[in-house]
Amino acid sequence: MAALSALPRAFSSVPKVLRSSNAVPALVARPAAVPFRQRQLSVRAQASPAEVAAFTNEQKGAKDSFDYRVFFKQGSKTVSPWHEIPLFTGDGDNLHYICEIPKETSAKMEVATGEECNPIKQDEKKGKLRFYPYNINWNYGLLPQTWEDPGSKDTQLDAAGDNDPVDVVEIGSGVHRQGGVYKVKPLGIYAMIDDGELDWKVIAISLDDPKAEMVNDVADVEKHFPGELEKVMVWFRDYKIPDGKPANKYGFDNKCMDRAFANKVIQETHEAYVALKSGKRSNTEELSLI
């Protein structure tokens, strides 16, 4: 098992701020820094690129039902998308992400971290299946082998993790398949605060998107996808309002932090995952680690 090493905190001294309904998220220019190298620290043997491409899905139960599940298969073996798919592709700082919710759909699907093999299922609350009040406009999913630790509070943002893998908002033009595993380039990150919990949103683009080579950071997103960052911020800020709930909040003045910042957060959450998976951090949340 690779040893864990402490990284410098990625956070600036910017205090937590509450949402401003008219605020437009400005781009953040980060100071020059020593190049940051991501490191795969998983405690399990990693899948090769060919094996990642060979992952298939098996659906069980009827859609829009409590029994619906999307399992991940590697040959005849059922595997966990959270644990068995490597975070890093081995190609620079590109990442694997798993699509839970294809763009322009409304069913709130998620990898079930509390179930064995972590299949995708529809979220539920108070005995009802959950749907967004309107379609999500991007492909949405998670980064495998990451975890936002609810026992670790960020003092700058005054919030602890939400007990889930890190979320990805993929802004490319294609529609991704639910349960698909894709290579993406991280571009930036929002520090969303959902009911007091820190819920990072990585902004990314699929490597096979026609604009992938043009965008490498938040400034490029604004240039080639004008207004898209604000749309993402507003959508996730306000989607609970139709259900009578308060708007979500953001740290860092509602800003989308840059790619270097996102990489550091991703590395930190990967280290938190490794600590959980290896037993260094007790599994007090009763998550399924197989």
Tab-separated table of C-alpha atoms in Angstrom, residues 64-267:
chain	number	residue	atom	x	y	z
A	64	ASP	CA	-38.295	4.728	-12.056
A	65	SER	CA	-38.692	2.094	-9.348
A	66	PHE	CA	-37.082	1.512	-5.962
A	67	ASP	CA	-35.591	-1.747	-7.278
A	68	TYR	CA	-33.773	-0.264	-10.259
A	69	ARG	CA	-30.008	-0.782	-10.195
A	70	VAL	CA	-27.187	-0.413	-12.711
A	71	PHE	CA	-24.374	-2.809	-11.833
A	72	PHE	CA	-20.851	-2.698	-13.242
A	73	LYS	CA	-19.363	-5.860	-14.715
A	74	GLN	CA	-15.829	-6.857	-15.616
A	75	GLY	CA	-16.377	-9.994	-17.614
A	76	SER	CA	-18.705	-12.130	-15.496
A	77	LYS	CA	-17.629	-10.461	-12.241
A	78	THR	CA	-19.691	-7.702	-10.631
A	79	VAL	CA	-17.378	-4.896	-9.516
A	80	SER	CA	-17.648	-1.586	-7.720
A	81	PRO	CA	-17.349	1.572	-9.850
A	82	TRP	CA	-16.232	3.461	-6.765
A	83	HIS	CA	-13.440	1.060	-5.800
A	84	GLU	CA	-12.409	-0.830	-8.951
A	85	ILE	CA	-12.085	1.993	-11.481
A	86	PRO	CA	-8.886	4.045	-11.089
A	87	LEU	CA	-9.170	7.774	-10.567
A	88	PHE	CA	-6.257	8.788	-12.782
A	89	THR	CA	-5.895	7.713	-16.401
A	90	GLY	CA	-2.084	7.730	-16.338
A	91	ASP	CA	-2.104	10.490	-18.958
A	92	GLY	CA	-1.146	13.746	-17.252
A	93	ASP	CA	-3.781	14.834	-14.756
A	94	ASN	CA	-6.723	13.491	-16.772
A	95	LEU	CA	-9.316	11.535	-14.833
A	96	HIS	CA	-11.861	8.774	-15.143
A	97	TYR	CA	-15.392	9.787	-14.308
A	98	ILE	CA	-18.548	7.696	-14.109
A	99	CYS	CA	-21.741	9.131	-15.568
A	100	GLU	CA	-24.664	8.773	-13.179
A	101	ILE	CA	-27.060	11.277	-14.783
A	102	PRO	CA	-26.973	11.887	-18.553
A	103	LYS	CA	-27.593	15.483	-19.640
A	104	GLU	CA	-31.185	16.638	-20.167
A	105	THR	CA	-32.641	14.051	-17.779
A	106	SER	CA	-34.202	14.633	-14.359
A	107	ALA	CA	-34.041	11.367	-12.358
A	108	LYS	CA	-31.609	11.895	-9.462
A	109	MET	CA	-29.364	8.869	-9.860
A	110	GLU	CA	-26.323	8.095	-7.739
A	111	VAL	CA	-23.805	5.391	-6.975
A	112	ALA	CA	-25.085	3.652	-3.836
A	113	THR	CA	-22.105	3.935	-1.513
A	114	GLY	CA	-23.913	1.956	1.183
A	115	GLU	CA	-24.654	-1.093	-0.993
A	116	GLU	CA	-22.297	-3.922	-1.910
A	117	CYS	CA	-20.602	-3.293	-5.280
A	118	ASN	CA	-22.038	0.249	-5.249
A	119	PRO	CA	-24.526	0.054	-8.141
A	120	ILE	CA	-26.204	3.178	-9.508
A	121	LYS	CA	-29.712	3.634	-8.140
A	122	GLN	CA	-32.279	6.415	-7.944
A	123	ASP	CA	-32.058	8.504	-4.815
A	124	GLU	CA	-35.076	8.499	-2.541
A	125	LYS	CA	-36.374	10.597	0.305
A	126	LYS	CA	-39.393	10.136	2.576
A	127	GLY	CA	-40.482	7.077	0.643
A	128	LYS	CA	-40.425	8.754	-2.768
A	129	LEU	CA	-38.029	8.577	-5.685
A	130	ARG	CA	-36.218	11.844	-6.248
A	131	PHE	CA	-36.332	13.862	-9.456
A	132	TYR	CA	-34.846	17.259	-10.152
A	133	PRO	CA	-37.567	19.889	-10.755
A	134	TYR	CA	-36.145	20.325	-14.265
A	135	ASN	CA	-33.609	18.584	-16.471
A	136	ILE	CA	-29.944	18.882	-15.654
A	137	ASN	CA	-28.150	20.550	-18.558
A	138	TRP	CA	-24.842	18.676	-18.315
A	139	ASN	CA	-23.601	15.146	-17.891
A	140	TYR	CA	-23.202	14.527	-14.182
A	141	GLY	CA	-21.345	11.900	-12.246
A	142	LEU	CA	-18.530	11.123	-9.846
A	143	LEU	CA	-14.795	10.644	-9.572
A	144	PRO	CA	-13.964	7.079	-8.469
A	145	GLN	CA	-11.653	6.556	-5.518
A	146	THR	CA	-12.429	9.945	-3.986
A	147	TRP	CA	-14.322	10.688	-0.776
A	148	GLU	CA	-15.437	13.881	0.957
A	149	ASP	CA	-14.835	12.987	4.587
A	150	PRO	CA	-17.652	14.151	6.905
A	151	GLY	CA	-15.242	13.897	9.825
A	152	SER	CA	-12.837	16.437	8.340
A	153	LYS	CA	-13.923	20.057	8.576
A	154	ASP	CA	-12.414	22.695	6.340
A	155	THR	CA	-11.816	25.686	8.547
A	156	GLN	CA	-11.755	28.201	5.687
A	157	LEU	CA	-15.137	27.071	4.383
A	158	ASP	CA	-16.545	26.113	7.814
A	159	ALA	CA	-17.924	22.845	6.459
A	160	ALA	CA	-17.083	19.142	6.467
A	161	GLY	CA	-17.435	16.712	3.571
A	162	ASP	CA	-20.792	15.326	2.477
A	163	ASN	CA	-19.780	11.631	2.755
A	164	ASP	CA	-19.826	11.066	-1.021
A	165	PRO	CA	-17.323	10.796	-3.868
A	166	VAL	CA	-16.479	14.068	-5.627
A	167	ASP	CA	-19.051	15.185	-8.208
A	168	VAL	CA	-18.270	16.006	-11.840
A	169	VAL	CA	-20.156	18.403	-14.119
A	170	GLU	CA	-19.105	17.481	-17.670
A	171	ILE	CA	-19.796	20.435	-19.970
A	172	GLY	CA	-19.126	18.877	-23.385
A	173	SER	CA	-21.613	18.661	-26.232
A	174	GLY	CA	-22.201	14.897	-26.190
A	175	VAL	CA	-24.744	12.948	-24.142
A	176	HIS	CA	-23.048	10.363	-21.952
A	177	ARG	CA	-24.457	6.956	-21.158
A	178	GLN	CA	-25.597	6.219	-17.620
A	179	GLY	CA	-22.996	3.881	-16.184
A	180	GLY	CA	-20.421	4.869	-18.790
A	181	VAL	CA	-16.784	5.405	-17.811
A	182	TYR	CA	-15.197	8.387	-19.553
A	183	LYS	CA	-11.858	10.170	-19.595
A	184	VAL	CA	-12.155	13.843	-18.703
A	185	LYS	CA	-9.946	16.860	-18.234
A	186	PRO	CA	-10.524	18.827	-15.003
A	187	LEU	CA	-10.936	22.562	-15.669
A	188	GLY	CA	-12.019	24.092	-12.360
A	189	ILE	CA	-14.039	23.513	-9.236
A	190	TYR	CA	-16.846	25.054	-7.184
A	191	ALA	CA	-16.989	24.784	-3.389
A	192	MET	CA	-20.720	24.250	-2.968
A	193	ILE	CA	-22.174	24.205	0.539
A	194	ASP	CA	-25.299	22.031	0.633
A	195	ASP	CA	-27.168	22.149	3.950
A	196	GLY	CA	-23.907	22.911	5.732
A	197	GLU	CA	-21.927	20.145	3.997
A	198	LEU	CA	-19.035	20.673	1.589
A	199	ASP	CA	-19.993	19.253	-1.814
A	200	TRP	CA	-17.253	19.936	-4.381
A	201	LYS	CA	-18.312	20.253	-8.032
A	202	VAL	CA	-15.497	19.617	-10.513
A	203	ILE	CA	-16.013	21.266	-13.908
A	204	ALA	CA	-14.607	18.964	-16.584
A	205	ILE	CA	-14.767	18.164	-20.286
A	206	SER	CA	-14.626	14.789	-21.999
A	207	LEU	CA	-11.359	14.197	-23.839
A	208	ASP	CA	-13.268	13.199	-26.963
A	209	ASP	CA	-15.253	16.453	-27.107
A	210	PRO	CA	-14.483	18.651	-30.157
A	211	LYS	CA	-13.500	21.539	-27.894
A	212	ALA	CA	-11.386	19.514	-25.448
A	213	GLU	CA	-8.054	20.704	-26.836
A	214	MET	CA	-9.156	24.348	-26.627
A	215	VAL	CA	-10.033	24.375	-22.934
A	216	ASN	CA	-7.501	23.805	-20.182
A	217	ASP	CA	-8.622	26.105	-17.370
A	218	VAL	CA	-11.522	28.285	-16.223
A	219	ALA	CA	-10.514	31.216	-18.438
A	220	ASP	CA	-10.731	28.930	-21.480
A	221	VAL	CA	-14.199	27.793	-20.406
A	222	GLU	CA	-15.400	31.387	-20.370
A	223	LYS	CA	-13.857	31.948	-23.795
A	224	HIS	CA	-15.204	28.850	-25.556
A	225	PHE	CA	-18.332	28.243	-23.437
A	226	PRO	CA	-19.335	31.838	-22.583
A	227	GLY	CA	-21.660	32.024	-19.600
A	228	GLU	CA	-21.483	28.284	-18.881
A	229	LEU	CA	-19.810	28.618	-15.481
A	230	GLU	CA	-22.499	30.976	-14.263
A	231	LYS	CA	-25.188	28.606	-15.540
A	232	VAL	CA	-23.644	25.740	-13.580
A	233	MET	CA	-23.352	27.845	-10.443
A	234	VAL	CA	-26.953	29.087	-10.653
A	235	TRP	CA	-28.416	25.664	-11.498
A	236	PHE	CA	-26.860	23.943	-8.497
A	237	ARG	CA	-27.529	26.938	-6.284
A	238	ASP	CA	-31.251	27.050	-7.028
A	239	TYR	CA	-32.463	23.547	-7.921
A	240	LYS	CA	-33.931	22.895	-4.468
A	241	ILE	CA	-35.927	26.125	-4.344
A	242	PRO	CA	-38.984	24.734	-6.215
A	243	ASP	CA	-39.307	22.158	-3.416
A	244	GLY	CA	-39.463	24.919	-0.821
A	245	LYS	CA	-35.880	24.513	0.375
A	246	PRO	CA	-33.273	27.271	0.697
A	247	ALA	CA	-30.729	27.882	-2.031
A	248	ASN	CA	-27.342	26.236	-1.764
A	249	LYS	CA	-24.322	28.393	-1.017
A	250	TYR	CA	-20.750	28.610	-2.270
A	251	GLY	CA	-17.407	29.422	-0.787
A	252	PHE	CA	-14.839	31.711	-2.392
A	253	ASP	CA	-17.295	34.422	-3.443
A	254	ASN	CA	-19.203	32.030	-5.734
A	255	LYS	CA	-16.076	31.704	-7.878
A	256	CYS	CA	-15.038	28.736	-9.950
A	257	MET	CA	-11.542	27.996	-8.719
A	258	ASP	CA	-8.940	27.119	-11.312
A	259	ARG	CA	-7.563	23.809	-12.542
A	260	ALA	CA	-4.549	23.770	-10.209
A	261	PHE	CA	-6.861	24.287	-7.241
A	262	ALA	CA	-9.164	21.540	-8.500
A	263	ASN	CA	-6.232	19.136	-8.831
A	264	LYS	CA	-5.249	19.703	-5.211
A	265	VAL	CA	-8.789	19.093	-3.983
A	266	ILE	CA	-8.970	15.923	-6.075
A	267	GLN	CA	-5.704	14.678	-4.608
